[in-house]
Coordinates of C-alpha atoms in Angstrom, one line a residue:
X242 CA 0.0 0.0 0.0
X243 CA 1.1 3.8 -0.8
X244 CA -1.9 6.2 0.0
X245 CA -1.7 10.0 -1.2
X246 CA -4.5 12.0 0.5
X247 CA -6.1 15.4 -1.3
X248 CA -4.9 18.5 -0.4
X249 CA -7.6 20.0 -1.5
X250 CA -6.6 22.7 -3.9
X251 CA -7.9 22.6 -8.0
X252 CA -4.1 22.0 -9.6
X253 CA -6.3 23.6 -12.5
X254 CA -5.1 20.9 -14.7
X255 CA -7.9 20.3 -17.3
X256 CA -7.8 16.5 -18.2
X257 CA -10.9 16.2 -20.6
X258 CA -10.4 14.1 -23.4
X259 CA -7.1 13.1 -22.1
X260 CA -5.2 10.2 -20.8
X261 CA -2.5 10.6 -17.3
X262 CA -0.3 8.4 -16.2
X263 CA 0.6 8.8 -12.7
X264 CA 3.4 7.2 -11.2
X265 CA 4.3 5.3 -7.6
X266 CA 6.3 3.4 -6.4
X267 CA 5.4 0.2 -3.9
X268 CA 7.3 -0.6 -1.4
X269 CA 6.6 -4.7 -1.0
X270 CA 5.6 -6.4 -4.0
X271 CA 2.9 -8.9 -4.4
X272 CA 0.8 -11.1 -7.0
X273 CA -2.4 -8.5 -6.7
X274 CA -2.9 -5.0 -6.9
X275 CA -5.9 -2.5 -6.3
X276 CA -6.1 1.0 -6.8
X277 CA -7.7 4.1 -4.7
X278 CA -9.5 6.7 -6.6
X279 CA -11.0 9.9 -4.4
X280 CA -13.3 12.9 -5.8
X281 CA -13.3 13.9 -1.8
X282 CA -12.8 17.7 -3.0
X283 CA -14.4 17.5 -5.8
X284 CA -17.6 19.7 -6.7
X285 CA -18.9 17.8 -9.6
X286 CA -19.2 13.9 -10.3
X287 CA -16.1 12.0 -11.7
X288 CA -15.8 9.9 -14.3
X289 CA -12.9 7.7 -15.4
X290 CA -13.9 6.5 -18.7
X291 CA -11.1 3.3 -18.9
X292 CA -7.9 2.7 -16.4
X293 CA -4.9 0.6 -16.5
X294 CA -2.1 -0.6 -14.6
X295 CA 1.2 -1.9 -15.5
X296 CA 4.7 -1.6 -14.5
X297 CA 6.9 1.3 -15.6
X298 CA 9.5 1.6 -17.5
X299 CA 10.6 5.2 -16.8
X300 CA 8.9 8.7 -17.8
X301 CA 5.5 7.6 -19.8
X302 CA 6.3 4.0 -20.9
X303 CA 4.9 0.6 -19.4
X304 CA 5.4 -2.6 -19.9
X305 CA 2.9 -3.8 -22.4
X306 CA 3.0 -7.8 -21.0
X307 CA 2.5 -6.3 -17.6
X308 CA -0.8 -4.2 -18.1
X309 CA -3.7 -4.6 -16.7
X310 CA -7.4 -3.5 -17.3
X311 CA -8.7 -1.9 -13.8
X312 CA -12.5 -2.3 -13.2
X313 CA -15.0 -1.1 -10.4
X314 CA -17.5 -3.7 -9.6
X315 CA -16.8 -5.3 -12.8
X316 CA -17.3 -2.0 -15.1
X317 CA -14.7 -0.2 -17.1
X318 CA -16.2 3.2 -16.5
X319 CA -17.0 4.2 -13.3
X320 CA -18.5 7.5 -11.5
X321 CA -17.4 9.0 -8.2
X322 CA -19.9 11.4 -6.8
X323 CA -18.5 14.5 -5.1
X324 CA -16.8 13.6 -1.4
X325 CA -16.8 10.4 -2.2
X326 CA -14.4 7.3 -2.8
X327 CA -14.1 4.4 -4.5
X328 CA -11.6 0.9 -4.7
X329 CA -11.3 -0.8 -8.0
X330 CA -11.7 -4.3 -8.1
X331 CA -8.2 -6.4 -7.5
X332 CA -6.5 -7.9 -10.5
X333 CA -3.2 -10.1 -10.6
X334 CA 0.0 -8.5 -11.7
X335 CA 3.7 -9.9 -10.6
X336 CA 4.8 -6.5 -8.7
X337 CA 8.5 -7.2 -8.0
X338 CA 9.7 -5.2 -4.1
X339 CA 9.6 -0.8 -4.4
X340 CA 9.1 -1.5 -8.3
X341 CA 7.3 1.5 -10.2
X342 CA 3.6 1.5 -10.9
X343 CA 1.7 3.5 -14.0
X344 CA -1.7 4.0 -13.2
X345 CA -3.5 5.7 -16.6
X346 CA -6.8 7.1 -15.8
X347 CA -9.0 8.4 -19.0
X348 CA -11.3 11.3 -18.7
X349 CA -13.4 12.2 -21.6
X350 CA -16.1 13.9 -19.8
X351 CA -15.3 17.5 -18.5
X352 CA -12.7 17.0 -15.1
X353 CA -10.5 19.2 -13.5
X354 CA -7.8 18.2 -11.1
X355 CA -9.6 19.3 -8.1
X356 CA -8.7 16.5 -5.7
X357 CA -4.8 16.1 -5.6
X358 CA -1.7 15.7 -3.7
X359 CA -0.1 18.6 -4.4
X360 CA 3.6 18.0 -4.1
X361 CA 4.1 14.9 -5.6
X362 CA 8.2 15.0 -5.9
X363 CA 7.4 12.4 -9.1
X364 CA 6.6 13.4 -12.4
X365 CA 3.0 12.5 -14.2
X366 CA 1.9 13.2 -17.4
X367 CA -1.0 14.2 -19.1
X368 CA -1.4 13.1 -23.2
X369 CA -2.6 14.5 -26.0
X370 CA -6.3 14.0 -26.9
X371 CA -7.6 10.3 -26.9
X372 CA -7.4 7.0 -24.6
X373 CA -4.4 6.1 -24.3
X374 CA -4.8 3.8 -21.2
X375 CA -3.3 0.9 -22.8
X376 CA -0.5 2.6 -24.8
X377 CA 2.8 1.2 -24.3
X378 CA 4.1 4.9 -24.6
X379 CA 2.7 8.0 -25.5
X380 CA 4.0 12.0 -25.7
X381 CA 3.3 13.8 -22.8
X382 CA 2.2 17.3 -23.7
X383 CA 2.0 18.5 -19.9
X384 CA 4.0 17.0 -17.4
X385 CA 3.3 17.6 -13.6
X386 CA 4.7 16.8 -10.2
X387 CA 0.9 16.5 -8.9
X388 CA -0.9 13.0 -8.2
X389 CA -4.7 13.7 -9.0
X390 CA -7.5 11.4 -7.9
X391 CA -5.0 8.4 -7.1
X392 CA -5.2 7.8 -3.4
X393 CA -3.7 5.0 -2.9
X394 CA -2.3 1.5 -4.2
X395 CA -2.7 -1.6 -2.3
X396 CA -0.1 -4.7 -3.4
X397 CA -1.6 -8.1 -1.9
X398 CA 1.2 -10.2 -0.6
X399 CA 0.5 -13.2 2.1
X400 CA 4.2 -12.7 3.3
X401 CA 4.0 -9.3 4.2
X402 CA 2.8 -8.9 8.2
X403 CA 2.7 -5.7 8.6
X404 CA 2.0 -2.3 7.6
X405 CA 4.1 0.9 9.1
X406 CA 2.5 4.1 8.0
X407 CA 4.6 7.2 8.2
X408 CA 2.7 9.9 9.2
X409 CA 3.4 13.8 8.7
X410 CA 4.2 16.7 6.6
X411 CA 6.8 18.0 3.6
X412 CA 9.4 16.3 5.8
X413 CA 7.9 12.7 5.2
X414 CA 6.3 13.8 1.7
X415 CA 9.6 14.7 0.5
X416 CA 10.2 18.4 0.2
X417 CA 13.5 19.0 -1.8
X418 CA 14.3 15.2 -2.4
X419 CA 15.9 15.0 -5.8
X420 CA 12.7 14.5 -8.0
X421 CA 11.2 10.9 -9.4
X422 CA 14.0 9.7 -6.9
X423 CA 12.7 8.2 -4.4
X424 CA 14.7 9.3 -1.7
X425 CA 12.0 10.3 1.2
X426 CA 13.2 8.6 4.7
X427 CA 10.1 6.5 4.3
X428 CA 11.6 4.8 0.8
X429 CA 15.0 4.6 3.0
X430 CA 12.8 2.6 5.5
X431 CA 11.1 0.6 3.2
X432 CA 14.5 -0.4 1.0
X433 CA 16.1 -0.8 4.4
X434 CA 13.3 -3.6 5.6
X435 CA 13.3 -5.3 2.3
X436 CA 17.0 -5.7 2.6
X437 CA 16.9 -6.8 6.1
X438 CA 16.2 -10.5 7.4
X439 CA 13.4 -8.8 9.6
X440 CA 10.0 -10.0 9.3
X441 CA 8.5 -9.0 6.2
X442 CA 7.1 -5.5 6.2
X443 CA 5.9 -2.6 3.9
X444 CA 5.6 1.1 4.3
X445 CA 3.4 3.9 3.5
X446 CA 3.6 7.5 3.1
X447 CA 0.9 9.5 4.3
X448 CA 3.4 12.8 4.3
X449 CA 1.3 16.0 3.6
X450 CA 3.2 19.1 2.6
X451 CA 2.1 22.0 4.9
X452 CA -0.1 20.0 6.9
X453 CA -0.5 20.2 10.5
X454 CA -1.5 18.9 13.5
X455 CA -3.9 20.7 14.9
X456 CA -5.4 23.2 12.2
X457 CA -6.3 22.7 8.7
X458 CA -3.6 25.0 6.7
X459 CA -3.2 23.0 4.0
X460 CA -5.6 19.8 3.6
X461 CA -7.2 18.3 6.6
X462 CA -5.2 18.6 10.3
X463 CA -3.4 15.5 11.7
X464 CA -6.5 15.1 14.2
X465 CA -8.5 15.2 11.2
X466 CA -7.1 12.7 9.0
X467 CA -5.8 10.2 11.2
X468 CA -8.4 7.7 11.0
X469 CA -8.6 7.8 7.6
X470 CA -4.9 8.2 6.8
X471 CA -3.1 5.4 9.2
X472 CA -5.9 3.7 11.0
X473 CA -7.6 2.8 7.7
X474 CA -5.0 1.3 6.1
X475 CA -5.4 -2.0 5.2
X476 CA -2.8 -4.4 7.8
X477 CA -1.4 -1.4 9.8
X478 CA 0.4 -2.6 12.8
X479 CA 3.0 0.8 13.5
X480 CA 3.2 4.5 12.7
X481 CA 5.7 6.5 12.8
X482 CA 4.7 10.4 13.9
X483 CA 7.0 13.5 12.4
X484 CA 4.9 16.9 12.4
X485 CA 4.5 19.9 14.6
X486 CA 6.6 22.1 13.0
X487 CA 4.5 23.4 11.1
X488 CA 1.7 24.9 13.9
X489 CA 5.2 25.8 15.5
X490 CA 5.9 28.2 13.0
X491 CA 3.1 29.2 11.4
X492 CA 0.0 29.5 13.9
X493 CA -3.0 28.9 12.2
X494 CA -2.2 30.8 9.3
X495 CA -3.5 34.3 10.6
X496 CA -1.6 37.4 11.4
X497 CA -3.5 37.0 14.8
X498 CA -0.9 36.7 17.9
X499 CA -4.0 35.2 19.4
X500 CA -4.3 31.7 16.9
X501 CA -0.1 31.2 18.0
X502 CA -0.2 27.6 19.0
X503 CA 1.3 26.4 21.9
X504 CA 3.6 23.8 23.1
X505 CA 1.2 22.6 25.3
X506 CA -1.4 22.3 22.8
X507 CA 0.6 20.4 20.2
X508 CA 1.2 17.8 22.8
X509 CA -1.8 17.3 23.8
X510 CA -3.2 16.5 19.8
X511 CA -0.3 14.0 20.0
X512 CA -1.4 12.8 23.2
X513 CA -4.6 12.1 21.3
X514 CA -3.4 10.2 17.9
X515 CA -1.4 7.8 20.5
X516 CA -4.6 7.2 22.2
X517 CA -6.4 6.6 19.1
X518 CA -3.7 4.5 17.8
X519 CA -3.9 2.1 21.0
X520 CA -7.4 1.9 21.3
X521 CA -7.0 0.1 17.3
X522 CA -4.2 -2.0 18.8
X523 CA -1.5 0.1 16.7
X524 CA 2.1 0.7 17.9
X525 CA 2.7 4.5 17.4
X526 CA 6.0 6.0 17.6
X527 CA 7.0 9.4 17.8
X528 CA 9.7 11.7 15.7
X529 CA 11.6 14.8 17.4
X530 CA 11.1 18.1 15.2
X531 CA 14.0 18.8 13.1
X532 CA 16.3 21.6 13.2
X533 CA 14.7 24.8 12.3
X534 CA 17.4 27.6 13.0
X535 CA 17.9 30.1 9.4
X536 CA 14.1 29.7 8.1
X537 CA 12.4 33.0 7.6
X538 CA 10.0 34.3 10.1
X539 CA 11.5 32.2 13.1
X540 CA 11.6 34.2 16.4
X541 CA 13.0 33.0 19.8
X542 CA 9.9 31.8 21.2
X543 CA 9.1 29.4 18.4
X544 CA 12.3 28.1 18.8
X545 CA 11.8 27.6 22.3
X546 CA 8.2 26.0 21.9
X547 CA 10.1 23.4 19.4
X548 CA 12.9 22.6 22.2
X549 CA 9.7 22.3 24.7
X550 CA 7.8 19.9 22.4
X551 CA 11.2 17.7 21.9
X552 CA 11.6 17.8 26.1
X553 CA 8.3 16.2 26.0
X554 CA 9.3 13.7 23.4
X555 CA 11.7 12.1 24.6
X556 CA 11.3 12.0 28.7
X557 CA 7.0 11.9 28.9
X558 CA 6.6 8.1 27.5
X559 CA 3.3 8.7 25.8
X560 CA 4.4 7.4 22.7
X561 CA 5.4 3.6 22.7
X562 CA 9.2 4.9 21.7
X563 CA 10.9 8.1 20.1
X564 CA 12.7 8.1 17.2
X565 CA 15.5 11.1 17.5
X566 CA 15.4 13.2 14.2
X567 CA 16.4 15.9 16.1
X568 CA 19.3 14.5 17.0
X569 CA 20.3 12.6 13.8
X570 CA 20.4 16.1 11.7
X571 CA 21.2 19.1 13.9
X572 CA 24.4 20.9 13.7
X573 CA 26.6 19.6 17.0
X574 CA 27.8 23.3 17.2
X575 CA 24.4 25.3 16.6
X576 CA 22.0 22.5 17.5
X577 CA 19.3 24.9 16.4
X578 CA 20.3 24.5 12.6
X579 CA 20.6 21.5 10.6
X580 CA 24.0 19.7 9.7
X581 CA 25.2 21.9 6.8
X582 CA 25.6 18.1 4.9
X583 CA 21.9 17.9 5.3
X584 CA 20.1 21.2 5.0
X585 CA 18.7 21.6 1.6
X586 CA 19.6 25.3 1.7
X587 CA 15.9 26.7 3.2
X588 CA 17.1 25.6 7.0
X589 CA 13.4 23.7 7.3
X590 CA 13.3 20.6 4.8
X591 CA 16.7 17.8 4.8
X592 CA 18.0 17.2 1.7
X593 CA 18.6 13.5 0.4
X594 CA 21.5 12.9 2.4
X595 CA 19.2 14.3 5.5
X596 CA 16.8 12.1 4.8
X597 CA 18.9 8.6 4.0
X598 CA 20.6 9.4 7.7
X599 CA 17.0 9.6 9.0
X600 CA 15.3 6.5 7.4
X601 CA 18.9 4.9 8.1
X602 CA 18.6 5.9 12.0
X603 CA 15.5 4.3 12.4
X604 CA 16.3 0.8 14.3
X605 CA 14.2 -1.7 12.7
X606 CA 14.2 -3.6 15.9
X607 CA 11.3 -1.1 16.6
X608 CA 8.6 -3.2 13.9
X609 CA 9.3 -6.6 15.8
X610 CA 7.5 -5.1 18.7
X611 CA 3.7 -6.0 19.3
X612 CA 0.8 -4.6 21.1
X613 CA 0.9 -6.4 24.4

């Protein structure tokens, strides 16, 4: 599984008449696949005309011999009224481990990318006119680092037992990772856990680019989309929890001194998601904010609120065990800032030698644990 949620914004991409192939990559294969499709934001119904999936072969080619017709209760068209969601019926394809998906979606009634994930770090591309679902290759005439209506992938594999969801903001989904690369510290879990003798495992990204935890900047909070983001996943057994930074340093969005939010109040949403994670028998683990010394706009007393919400990290034992990012990526001699090695040159977002020491830090020890 690799979910994407909406972030709500129209990308005002218009697809009618056209074919896109979106890209993702899995993290365990498998011998059966499924897709997600969501018109949560959308104002109007949805209608994907045909859909395929096959392997890729880079950029906008597939591999013909691994293509596959995608149906929805047995129908090649299918309609997806506004807010709502739909799964596709499964259909058996070889997926070989973190192997590249093409899902190609054809719209030829009027559509407009209004449900999306906005930073995609992954190229897509949008064809000329026609279906061209089942082309082996096409020419892209747009290309766009966007995922639209694609929320999620799910790759059915016996061995695998269990799912770890990472769950946070542009620091899981990627910010300034080296494009179509697949370098996010989840990918540097998942290879890592592949590679290992550990018991099987997959992972899943539900990184949201601006999001927060306890106010709706940009697509629905933390405390919002929990449920639907980690606790709905199909198999999830751990989470891994990276955001705050973002209320830190930002508020809720206003110019108000009053909407500030506070140390206190950021730990007490994360007090909630680990109570809502063990009452669903899930092991949740917690992530220390990164360094965020340099960015624009930071004062002393977000700063401070930071340092107090990392205290409370790792000595208050709420969450089942802390995984240091703080630590991994700060400068030893202005422990404020990032590593100069691993800032991507804003002073907020790693680059991809930030992120391979974070997935690399993470003991997989961690994902043997159970729920007693």
């Amino acid at each position: 599984p690799y979910p994407y949620a909406g972030a709500g914004n129209d990308s005002g991409l218009v697809l009618t008449g056209r074919t896109l192939r979106q890209i993702v990559r899995v993290s365990a294969g498998g011998s059966r696949v499924r897709i997600r499709v969501s018109n949560e934001y959308g104002l109007r119904p949805l209608v994907i005309t045909s859909a395929r999936v096959a392997l890729s072969k880079g950029r906008t080619a597939v591999d013909s011999a691994r293509s596959r017709r995608i149906t929805f209760g047995g129908q090649p068209t299918v309609t997806i009224r506004a807010g709502a969601n739909m799964v596709s019926d499964p259909v058996s394809l070889t997926i070989p481990d973190n192997a590249d998906l093409a899902v190609s979606f054809f719209f030829a009634d009027s559509t407009r990318g209004t449900t999306l994930h906005f930073a995609a770090h992954q190229r897509n591309y949008r064809s000329a006119v026609g279906d061209l679902t089942a082309a082996a290759d096409f020419a892209a005439d747009t290309i766009t680092e966007r995922w639209h209506f694609l929320s999620g992938v799910d790759v059915v594999n016996p061995r695998v037992t269990g799912v770890i969801v990472a769950f946070g903001n542009s620091i899981t989904d990627g910010t300034a990772a080296t494009t179509d690369a697949n370098t996010r510290w989840p990918n540097v879990l998942a290879t890592r856990l592949l590679a290992s003798r550990e018991p099987r495992k997959t992972v899943v990204n539900a990184g949201i680019g601006g999001n927060q935890v306890t106010s709706p900047l940009r697509g629905p909070s933390a405390l919002q989309r929990f449920d639907r983001d980690v606790l709905m996943q199909p198999g999830v057994s751990h989470v891994i929890v990276l955001e705050g930074v973002n209320d830190i340093s930002r508020g809720t969005g206003t110019r108000d001194a009053r909407d500030e939010i506070s140390a206190q109040e950021l730990i007490a949403a994360h007090t909630q998601l680990v109570q809502r994670a063990h009452e669903r028998g899930v092991l949740i683990y917690g992530g220390t904010l990164t360094p965020i010394g340099g960015m624009g706009g930071l004062t002393p007393e977000r700063i401070a609120k930071r340092d107090a919400f990392n205290a409370w990290m790792r000595t208050s034992s709420v969450y089942d065990a802390v995984i240091d990012f703080d630590r991994i990526t700060r400068d030893p001699s202005d422990t404020t800032r990032f590593l100069p090695a691993y800032d991507s040159g804003d002073h907020l977002h790693p680059n991809d030698a930030g992120y391979k020491a974070m997935g690399d830090a993470i003991s997989l020890a961690l994902f043997r644990r159970r729920v007693r």
